[in-house]
PDB file of C-alpha atoms and ligand atoms in Angstrom:
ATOM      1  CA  UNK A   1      21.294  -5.939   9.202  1.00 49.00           C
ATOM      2  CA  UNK A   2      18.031  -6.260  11.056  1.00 50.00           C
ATOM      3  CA  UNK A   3      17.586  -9.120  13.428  1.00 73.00           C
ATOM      4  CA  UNK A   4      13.746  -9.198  12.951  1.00 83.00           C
ATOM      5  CA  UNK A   5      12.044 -12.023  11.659  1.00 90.00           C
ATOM      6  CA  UNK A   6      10.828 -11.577   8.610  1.00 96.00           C
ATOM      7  CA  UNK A   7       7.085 -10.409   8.245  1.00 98.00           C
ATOM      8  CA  UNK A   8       5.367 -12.794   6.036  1.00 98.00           C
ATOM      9  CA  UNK A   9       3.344 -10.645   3.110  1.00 98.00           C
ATOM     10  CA  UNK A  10       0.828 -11.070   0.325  1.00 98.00           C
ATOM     11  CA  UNK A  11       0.904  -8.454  -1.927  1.00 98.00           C
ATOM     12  CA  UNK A  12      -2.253  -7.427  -4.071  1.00 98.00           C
ATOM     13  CA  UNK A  13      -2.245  -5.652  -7.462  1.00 98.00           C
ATOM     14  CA  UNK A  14      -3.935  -4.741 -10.797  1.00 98.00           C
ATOM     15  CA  UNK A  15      -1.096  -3.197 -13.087  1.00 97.00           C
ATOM     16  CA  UNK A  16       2.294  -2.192 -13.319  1.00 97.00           C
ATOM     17  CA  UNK A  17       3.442  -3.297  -9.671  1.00 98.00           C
ATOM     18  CA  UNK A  18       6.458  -1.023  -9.464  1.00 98.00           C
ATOM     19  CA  UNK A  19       5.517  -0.796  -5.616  1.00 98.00           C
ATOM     20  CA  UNK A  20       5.904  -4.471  -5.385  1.00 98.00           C
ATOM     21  CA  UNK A  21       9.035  -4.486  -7.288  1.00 98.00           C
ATOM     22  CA  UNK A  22      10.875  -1.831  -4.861  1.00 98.00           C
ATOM     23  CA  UNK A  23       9.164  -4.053  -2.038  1.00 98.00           C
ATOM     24  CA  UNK A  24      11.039  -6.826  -3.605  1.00 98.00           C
ATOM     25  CA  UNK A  25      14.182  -4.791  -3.899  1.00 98.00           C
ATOM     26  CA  UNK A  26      14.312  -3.758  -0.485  1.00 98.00           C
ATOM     27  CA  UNK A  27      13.873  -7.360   0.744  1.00 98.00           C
ATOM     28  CA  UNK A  28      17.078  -8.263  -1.876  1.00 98.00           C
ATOM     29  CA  UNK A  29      18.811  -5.831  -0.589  1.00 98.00           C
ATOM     30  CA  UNK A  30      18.394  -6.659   3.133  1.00 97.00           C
ATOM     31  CA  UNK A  31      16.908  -3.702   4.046  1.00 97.00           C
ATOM     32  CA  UNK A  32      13.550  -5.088   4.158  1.00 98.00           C
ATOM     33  CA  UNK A  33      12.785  -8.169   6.739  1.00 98.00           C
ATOM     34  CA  UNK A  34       9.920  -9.574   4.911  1.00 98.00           C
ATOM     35  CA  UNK A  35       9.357 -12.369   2.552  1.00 98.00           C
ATOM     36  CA  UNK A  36       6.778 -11.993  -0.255  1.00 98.00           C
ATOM     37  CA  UNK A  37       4.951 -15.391  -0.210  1.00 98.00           C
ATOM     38  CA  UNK A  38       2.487 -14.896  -3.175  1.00 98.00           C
ATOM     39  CA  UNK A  39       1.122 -11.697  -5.346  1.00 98.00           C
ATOM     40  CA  UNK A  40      -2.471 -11.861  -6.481  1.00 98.00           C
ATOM     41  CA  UNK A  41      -3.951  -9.946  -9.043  1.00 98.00           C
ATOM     42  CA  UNK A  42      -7.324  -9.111 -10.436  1.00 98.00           C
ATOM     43  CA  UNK A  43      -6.121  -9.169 -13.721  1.00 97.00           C
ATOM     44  CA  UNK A  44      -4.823 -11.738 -15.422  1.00 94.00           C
ATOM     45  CA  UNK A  45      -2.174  -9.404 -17.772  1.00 95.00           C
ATOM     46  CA  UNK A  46      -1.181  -7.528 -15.003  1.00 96.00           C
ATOM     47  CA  UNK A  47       2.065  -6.162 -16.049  1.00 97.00           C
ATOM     48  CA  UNK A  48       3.469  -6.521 -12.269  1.00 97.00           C
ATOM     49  CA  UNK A  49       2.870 -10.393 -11.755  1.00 97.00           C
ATOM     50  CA  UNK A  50       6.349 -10.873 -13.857  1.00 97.00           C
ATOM     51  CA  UNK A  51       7.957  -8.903 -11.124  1.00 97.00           C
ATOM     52  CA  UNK A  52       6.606 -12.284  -8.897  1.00 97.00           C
ATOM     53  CA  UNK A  53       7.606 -14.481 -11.550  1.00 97.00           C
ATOM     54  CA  UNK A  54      11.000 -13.382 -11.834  1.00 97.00           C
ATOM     55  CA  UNK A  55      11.786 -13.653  -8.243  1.00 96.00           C
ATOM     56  CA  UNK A  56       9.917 -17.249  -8.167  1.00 97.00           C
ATOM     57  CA  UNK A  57       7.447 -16.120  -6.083  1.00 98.00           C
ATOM     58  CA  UNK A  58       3.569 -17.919  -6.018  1.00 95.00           C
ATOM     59  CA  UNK A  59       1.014 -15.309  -8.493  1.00 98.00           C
ATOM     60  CA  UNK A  60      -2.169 -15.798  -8.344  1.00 98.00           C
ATOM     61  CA  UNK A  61      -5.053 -13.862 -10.774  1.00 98.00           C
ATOM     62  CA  UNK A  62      -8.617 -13.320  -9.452  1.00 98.00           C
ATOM     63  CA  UNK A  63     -10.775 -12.327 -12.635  1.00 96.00           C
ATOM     64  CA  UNK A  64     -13.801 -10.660 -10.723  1.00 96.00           C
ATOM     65  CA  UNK A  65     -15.864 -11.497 -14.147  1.00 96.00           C
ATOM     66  CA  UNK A  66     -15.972 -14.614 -12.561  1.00 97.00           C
ATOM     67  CA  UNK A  67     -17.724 -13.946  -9.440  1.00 98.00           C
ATOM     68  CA  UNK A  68     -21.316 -12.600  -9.161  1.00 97.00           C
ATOM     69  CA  UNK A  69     -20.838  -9.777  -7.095  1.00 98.00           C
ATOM     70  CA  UNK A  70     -18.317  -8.285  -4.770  1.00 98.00           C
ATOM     71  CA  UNK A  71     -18.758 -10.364  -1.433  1.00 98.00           C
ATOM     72  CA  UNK A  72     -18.453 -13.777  -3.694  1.00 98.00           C
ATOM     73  CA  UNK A  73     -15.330 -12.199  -5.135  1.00 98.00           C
ATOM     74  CA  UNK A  74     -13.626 -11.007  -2.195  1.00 98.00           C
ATOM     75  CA  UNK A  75     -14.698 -13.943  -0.505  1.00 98.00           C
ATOM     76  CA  UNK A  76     -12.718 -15.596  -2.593  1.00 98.00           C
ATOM     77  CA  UNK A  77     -10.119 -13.676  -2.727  1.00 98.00           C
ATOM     78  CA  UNK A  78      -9.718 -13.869   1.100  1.00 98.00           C
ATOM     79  CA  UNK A  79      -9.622 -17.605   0.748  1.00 98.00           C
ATOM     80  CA  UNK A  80      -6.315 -17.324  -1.453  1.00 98.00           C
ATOM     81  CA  UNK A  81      -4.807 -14.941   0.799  1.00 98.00           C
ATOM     82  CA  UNK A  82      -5.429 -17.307   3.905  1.00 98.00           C
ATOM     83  CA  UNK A  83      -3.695 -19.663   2.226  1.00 98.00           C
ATOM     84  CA  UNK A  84      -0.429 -17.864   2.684  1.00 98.00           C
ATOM     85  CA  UNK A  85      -1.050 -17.214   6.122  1.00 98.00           C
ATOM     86  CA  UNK A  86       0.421 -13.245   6.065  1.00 98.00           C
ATOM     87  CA  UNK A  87       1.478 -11.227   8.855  1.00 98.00           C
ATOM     88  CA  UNK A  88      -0.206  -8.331   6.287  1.00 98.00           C
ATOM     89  CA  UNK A  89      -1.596  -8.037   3.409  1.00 98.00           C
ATOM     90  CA  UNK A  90      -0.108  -5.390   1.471  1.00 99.00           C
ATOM     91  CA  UNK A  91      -2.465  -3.648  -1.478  1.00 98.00           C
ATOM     92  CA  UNK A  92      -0.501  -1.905  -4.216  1.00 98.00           C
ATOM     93  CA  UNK A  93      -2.173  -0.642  -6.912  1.00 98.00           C
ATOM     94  CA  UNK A  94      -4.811  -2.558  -6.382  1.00 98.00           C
ATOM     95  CA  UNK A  95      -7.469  -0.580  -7.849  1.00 96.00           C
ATOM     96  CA  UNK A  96     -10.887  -2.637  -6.515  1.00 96.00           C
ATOM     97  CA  UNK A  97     -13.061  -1.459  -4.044  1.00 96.00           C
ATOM     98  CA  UNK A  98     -13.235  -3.659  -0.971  1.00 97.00           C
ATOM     99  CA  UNK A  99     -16.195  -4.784   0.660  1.00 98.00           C
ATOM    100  CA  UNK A 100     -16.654  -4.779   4.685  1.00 98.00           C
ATOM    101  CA  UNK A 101     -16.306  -8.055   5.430  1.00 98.00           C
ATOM    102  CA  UNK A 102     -12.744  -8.338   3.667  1.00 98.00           C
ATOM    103  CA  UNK A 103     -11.808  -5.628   5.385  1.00 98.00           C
ATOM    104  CA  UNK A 104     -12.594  -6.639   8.671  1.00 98.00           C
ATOM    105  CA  UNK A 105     -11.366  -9.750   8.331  1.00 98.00           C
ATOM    106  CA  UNK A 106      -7.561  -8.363   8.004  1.00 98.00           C
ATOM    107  CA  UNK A 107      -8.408  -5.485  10.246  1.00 97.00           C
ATOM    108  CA  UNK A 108      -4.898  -3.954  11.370  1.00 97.00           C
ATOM    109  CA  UNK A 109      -2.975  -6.251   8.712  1.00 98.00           C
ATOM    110  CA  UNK A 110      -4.425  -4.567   5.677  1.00 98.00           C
ATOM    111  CA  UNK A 111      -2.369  -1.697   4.393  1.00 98.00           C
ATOM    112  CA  UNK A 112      -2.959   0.443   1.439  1.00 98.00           C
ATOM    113  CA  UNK A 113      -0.102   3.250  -0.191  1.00 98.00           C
ATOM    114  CA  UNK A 114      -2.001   6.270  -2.414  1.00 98.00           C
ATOM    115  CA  UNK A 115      -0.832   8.572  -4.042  1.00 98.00           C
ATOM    116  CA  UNK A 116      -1.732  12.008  -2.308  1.00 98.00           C
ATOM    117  CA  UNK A 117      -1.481  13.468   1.090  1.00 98.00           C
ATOM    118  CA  UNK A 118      -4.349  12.290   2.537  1.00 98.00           C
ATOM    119  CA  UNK A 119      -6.890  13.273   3.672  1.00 98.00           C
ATOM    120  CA  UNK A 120      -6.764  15.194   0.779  1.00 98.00           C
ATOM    121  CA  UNK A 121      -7.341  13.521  -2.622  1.00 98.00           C
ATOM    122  CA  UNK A 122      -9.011  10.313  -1.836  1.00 98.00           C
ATOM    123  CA  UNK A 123     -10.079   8.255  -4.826  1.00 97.00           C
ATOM    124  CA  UNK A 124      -8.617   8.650  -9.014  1.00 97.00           C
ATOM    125  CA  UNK A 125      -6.469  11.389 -10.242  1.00 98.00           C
ATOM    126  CA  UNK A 126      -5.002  12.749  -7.647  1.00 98.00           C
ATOM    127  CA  UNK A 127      -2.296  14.150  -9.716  1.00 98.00           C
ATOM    128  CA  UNK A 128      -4.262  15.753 -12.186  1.00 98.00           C
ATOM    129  CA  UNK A 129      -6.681  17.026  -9.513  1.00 98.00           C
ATOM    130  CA  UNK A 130      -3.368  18.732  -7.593  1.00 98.00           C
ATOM    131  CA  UNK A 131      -2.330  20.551 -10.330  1.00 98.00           C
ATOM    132  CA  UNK A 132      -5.738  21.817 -11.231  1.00 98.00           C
ATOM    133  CA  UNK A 133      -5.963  23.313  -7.335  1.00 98.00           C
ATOM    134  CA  UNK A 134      -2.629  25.107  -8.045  1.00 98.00           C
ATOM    135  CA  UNK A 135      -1.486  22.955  -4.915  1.00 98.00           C
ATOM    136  CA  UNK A 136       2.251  23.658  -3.950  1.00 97.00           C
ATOM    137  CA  UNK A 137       2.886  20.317  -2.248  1.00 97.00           C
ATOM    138  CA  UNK A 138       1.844  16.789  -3.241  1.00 98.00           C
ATOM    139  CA  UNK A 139       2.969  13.767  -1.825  1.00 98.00           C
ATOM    140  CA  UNK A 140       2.150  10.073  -1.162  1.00 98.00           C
ATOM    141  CA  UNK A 141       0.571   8.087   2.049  1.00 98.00           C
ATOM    142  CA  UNK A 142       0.244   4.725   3.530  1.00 98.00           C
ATOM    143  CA  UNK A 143      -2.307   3.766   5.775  1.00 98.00           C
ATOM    144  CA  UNK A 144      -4.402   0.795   7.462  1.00 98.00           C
ATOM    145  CA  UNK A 145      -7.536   0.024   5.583  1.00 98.00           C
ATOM    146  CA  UNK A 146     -10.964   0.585   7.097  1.00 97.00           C
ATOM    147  CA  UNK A 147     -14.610   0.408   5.058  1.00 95.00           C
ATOM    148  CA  UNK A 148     -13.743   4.279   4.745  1.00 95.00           C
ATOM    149  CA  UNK A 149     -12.670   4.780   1.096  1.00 94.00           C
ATOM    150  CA  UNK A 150      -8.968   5.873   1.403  1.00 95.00           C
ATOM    151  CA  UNK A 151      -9.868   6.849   4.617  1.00 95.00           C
ATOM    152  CA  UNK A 152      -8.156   4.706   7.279  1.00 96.00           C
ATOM    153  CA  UNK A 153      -5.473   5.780   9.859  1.00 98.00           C
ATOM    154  CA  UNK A 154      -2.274   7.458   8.653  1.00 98.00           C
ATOM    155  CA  UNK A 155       1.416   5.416   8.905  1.00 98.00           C
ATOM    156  CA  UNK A 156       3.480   7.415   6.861  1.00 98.00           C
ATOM    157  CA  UNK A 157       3.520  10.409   3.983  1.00 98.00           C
ATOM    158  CA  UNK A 158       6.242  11.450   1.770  1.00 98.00           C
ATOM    159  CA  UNK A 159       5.693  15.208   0.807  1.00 97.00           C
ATOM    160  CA  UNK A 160       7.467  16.730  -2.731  1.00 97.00           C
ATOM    161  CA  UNK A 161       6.821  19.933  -4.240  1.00 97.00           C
ATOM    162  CA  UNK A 162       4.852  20.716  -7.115  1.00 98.00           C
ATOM    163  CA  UNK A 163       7.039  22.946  -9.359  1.00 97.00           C
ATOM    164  CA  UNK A 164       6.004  25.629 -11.949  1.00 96.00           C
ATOM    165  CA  UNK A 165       5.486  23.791 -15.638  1.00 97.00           C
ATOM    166  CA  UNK A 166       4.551  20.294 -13.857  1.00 98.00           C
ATOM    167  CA  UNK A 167       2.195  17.920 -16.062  1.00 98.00           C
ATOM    168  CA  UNK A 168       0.343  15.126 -14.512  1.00 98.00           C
ATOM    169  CA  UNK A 169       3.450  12.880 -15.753  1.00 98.00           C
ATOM    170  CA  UNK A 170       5.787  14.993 -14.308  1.00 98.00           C
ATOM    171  CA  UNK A 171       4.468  15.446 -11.295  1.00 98.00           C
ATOM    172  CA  UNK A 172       3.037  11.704 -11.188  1.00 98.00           C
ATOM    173  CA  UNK A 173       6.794  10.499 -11.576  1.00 98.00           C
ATOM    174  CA  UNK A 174       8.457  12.625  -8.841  1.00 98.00           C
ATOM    175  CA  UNK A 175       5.160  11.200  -6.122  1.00 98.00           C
ATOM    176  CA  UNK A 176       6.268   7.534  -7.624  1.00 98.00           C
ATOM    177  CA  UNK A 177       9.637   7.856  -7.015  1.00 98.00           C
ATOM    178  CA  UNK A 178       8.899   8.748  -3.203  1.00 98.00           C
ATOM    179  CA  UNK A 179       6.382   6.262  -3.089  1.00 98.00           C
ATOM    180  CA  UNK A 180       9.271   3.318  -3.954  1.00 98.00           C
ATOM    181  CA  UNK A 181      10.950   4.555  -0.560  1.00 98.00           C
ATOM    182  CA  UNK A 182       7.911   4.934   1.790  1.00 98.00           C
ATOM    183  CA  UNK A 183       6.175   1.583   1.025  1.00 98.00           C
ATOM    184  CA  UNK A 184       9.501  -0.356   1.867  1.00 98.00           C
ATOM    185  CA  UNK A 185       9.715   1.863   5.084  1.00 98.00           C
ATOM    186  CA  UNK A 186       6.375   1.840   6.392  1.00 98.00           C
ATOM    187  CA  UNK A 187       6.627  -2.296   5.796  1.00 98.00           C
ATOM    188  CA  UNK A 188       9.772  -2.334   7.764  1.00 97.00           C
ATOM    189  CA  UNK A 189       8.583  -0.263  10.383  1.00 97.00           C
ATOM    190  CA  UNK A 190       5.783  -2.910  11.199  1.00 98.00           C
ATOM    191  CA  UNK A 191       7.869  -6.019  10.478  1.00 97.00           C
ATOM    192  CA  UNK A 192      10.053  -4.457  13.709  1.00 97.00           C
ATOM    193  CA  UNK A 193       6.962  -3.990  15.253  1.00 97.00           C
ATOM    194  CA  UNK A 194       7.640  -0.278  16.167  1.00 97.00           C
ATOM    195  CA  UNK A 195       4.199   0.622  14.261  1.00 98.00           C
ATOM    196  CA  UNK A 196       0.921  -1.156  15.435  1.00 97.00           C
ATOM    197  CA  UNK A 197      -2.032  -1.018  14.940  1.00 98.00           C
ATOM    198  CA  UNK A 198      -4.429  -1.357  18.670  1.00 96.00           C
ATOM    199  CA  UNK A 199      -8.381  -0.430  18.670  1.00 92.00           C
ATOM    200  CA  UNK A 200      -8.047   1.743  15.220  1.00 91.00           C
ATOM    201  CA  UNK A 201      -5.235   3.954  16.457  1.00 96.00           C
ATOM    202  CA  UNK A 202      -1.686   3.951  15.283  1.00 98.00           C
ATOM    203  CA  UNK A 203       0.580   3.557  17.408  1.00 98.00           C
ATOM    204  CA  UNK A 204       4.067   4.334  16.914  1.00 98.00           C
ATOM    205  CA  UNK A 205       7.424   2.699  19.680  1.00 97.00           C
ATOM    206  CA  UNK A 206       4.273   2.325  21.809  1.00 97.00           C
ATOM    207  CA  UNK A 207       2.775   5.937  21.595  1.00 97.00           C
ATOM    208  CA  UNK A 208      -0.555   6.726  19.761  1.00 97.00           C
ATOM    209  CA  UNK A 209       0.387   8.811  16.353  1.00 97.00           C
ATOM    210  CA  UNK A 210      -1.134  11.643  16.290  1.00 94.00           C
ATOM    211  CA  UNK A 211      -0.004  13.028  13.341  1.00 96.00           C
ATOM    212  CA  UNK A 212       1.628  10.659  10.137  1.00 97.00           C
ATOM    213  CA  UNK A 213       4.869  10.220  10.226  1.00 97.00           C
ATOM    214  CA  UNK A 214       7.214  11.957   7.518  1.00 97.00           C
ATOM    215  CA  UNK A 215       9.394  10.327   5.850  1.00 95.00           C
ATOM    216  CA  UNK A 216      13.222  11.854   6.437  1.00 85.00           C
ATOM    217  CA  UNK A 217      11.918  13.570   9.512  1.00 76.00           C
ATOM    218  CA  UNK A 218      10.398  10.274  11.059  1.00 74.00           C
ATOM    219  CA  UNK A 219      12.574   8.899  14.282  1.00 73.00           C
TER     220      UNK A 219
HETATM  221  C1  GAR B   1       0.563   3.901  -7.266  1.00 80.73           C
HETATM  222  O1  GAR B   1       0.796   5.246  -7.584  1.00 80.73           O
HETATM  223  C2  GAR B   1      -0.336   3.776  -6.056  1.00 80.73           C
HETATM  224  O2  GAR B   1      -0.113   4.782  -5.101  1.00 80.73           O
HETATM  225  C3  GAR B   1      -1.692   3.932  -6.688  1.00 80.73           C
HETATM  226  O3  GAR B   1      -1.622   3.192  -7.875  1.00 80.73           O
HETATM  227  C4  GAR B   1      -0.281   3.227  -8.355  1.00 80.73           C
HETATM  228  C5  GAR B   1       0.175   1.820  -8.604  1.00 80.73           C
HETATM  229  O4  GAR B   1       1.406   1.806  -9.245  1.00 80.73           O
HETATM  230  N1  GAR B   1      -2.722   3.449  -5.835  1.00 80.73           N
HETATM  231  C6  GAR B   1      -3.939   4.005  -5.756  1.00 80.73           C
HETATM  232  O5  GAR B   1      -4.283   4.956  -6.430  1.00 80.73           O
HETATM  233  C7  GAR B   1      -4.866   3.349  -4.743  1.00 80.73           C
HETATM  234  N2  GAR B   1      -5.950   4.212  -4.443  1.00 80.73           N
HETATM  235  P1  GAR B   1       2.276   0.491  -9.311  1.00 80.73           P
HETATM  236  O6  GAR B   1       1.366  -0.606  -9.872  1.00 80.73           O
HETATM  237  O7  GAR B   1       3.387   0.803 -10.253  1.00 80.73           O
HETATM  238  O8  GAR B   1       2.757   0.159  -7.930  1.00 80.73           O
END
């Protein structure tokens, strides 16, 4: 058991939040020193707030109908998260684009999982888009959030294979799967501090990253 202390997280998301739930799974477990201290979601019927609910954590829904534009909404937003007072803010699924100011504001605490191997695939479908360049690996990152679209340094990636007769489903479920073990790992990682972000580098037990870890090769 890890004698870290536990990394205090708000977790944002617009659907079915099965990255929060293995985040909350790992932390029942004790494999994950963190403590979930509210989930916010830009829907109101998110599917994943129940995963909140059901461990009796805070949820929160941000309808951005409400708001005039994007800076009054994430304005807002960031008020919410202060609230909580996170060690990181932790976005998963959470399909809005963010504006500057957010993002500076939790520069080097904002962290985003997506479901490619970046750089490659930035933005929707990145399944579908895979298969359609006969790609033979596929995979899943995690990386700090800059105003770059998907674009911000590289944690972590889990690679799988794309096999012959793979749909978008198929293919979509095996990335998912991975995803439920590199989110938890890439959270623990900075909870114990050996991942850190210092002047928009990674750095890794004190040594700039210069390539993304892999998960099941990573030290
Ligand atoms: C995940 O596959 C995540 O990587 C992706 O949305 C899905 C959310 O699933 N995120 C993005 O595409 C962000 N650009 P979940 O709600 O079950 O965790």
């Amino acid at each position: 058991m890890s004698e870290t202390t536990p990394i205090a997280l708000v977790v944002l998301i617009s659907g079915r939040g099965s990255n929060l739930k293995a985040i909350l799974d790992a932390i029942e477990r004790g494999e994950l020193p963190a403590v979930v201290r509210a989930v916010i979601s830009n829907r109101t019927d998110a599917a994943g707030l129940d995963h909140a609910r059901r461990a009796g954590i805070d949820t929160l829904a941000l309808d951005a109908a409400d708001y005039d534009d994007a800076e009054s909404y994430d304005r807002a937003l960031a008020g919410l998260i202060d609230r909580f007072d996170p060690g990181l803010v932790v976005l998963a699924g959470f399909m809005r684009i963010l504006t500057p100011a957010f993002v500076d504001h939790y520069r080097g605490r904002l962290i985003n999982i997506h479901p490619s191997l970046l750089p490659r695939y930035r933005g929707l479908h990145t399944h579908r888009r895979a298969l359609e360049d006969g790609a033979d690996e596929h995979g899943a990152s995690v990386h700090f959030v800059t105003e770059e679209l998907d674009g911000g340094p590289l944690i972590v990636q889990a690679r799988v294979p794309v096999l012959p007769g793979d749909d978008e489903q198929t293919l979509a479920a095996r990335v998912l799967e991975q995803e439920h073990r590199l989110y938890p790992q890439a959270i623990r990682w900075l909870a114990e501090g050996r991942v850190r972000w210092e002047d928009g580098r990674v750095l890794f037990d004190g040594e700039p990253l210069e390539h993304p870890l892999q998960l099941d090769v990573a030290p």
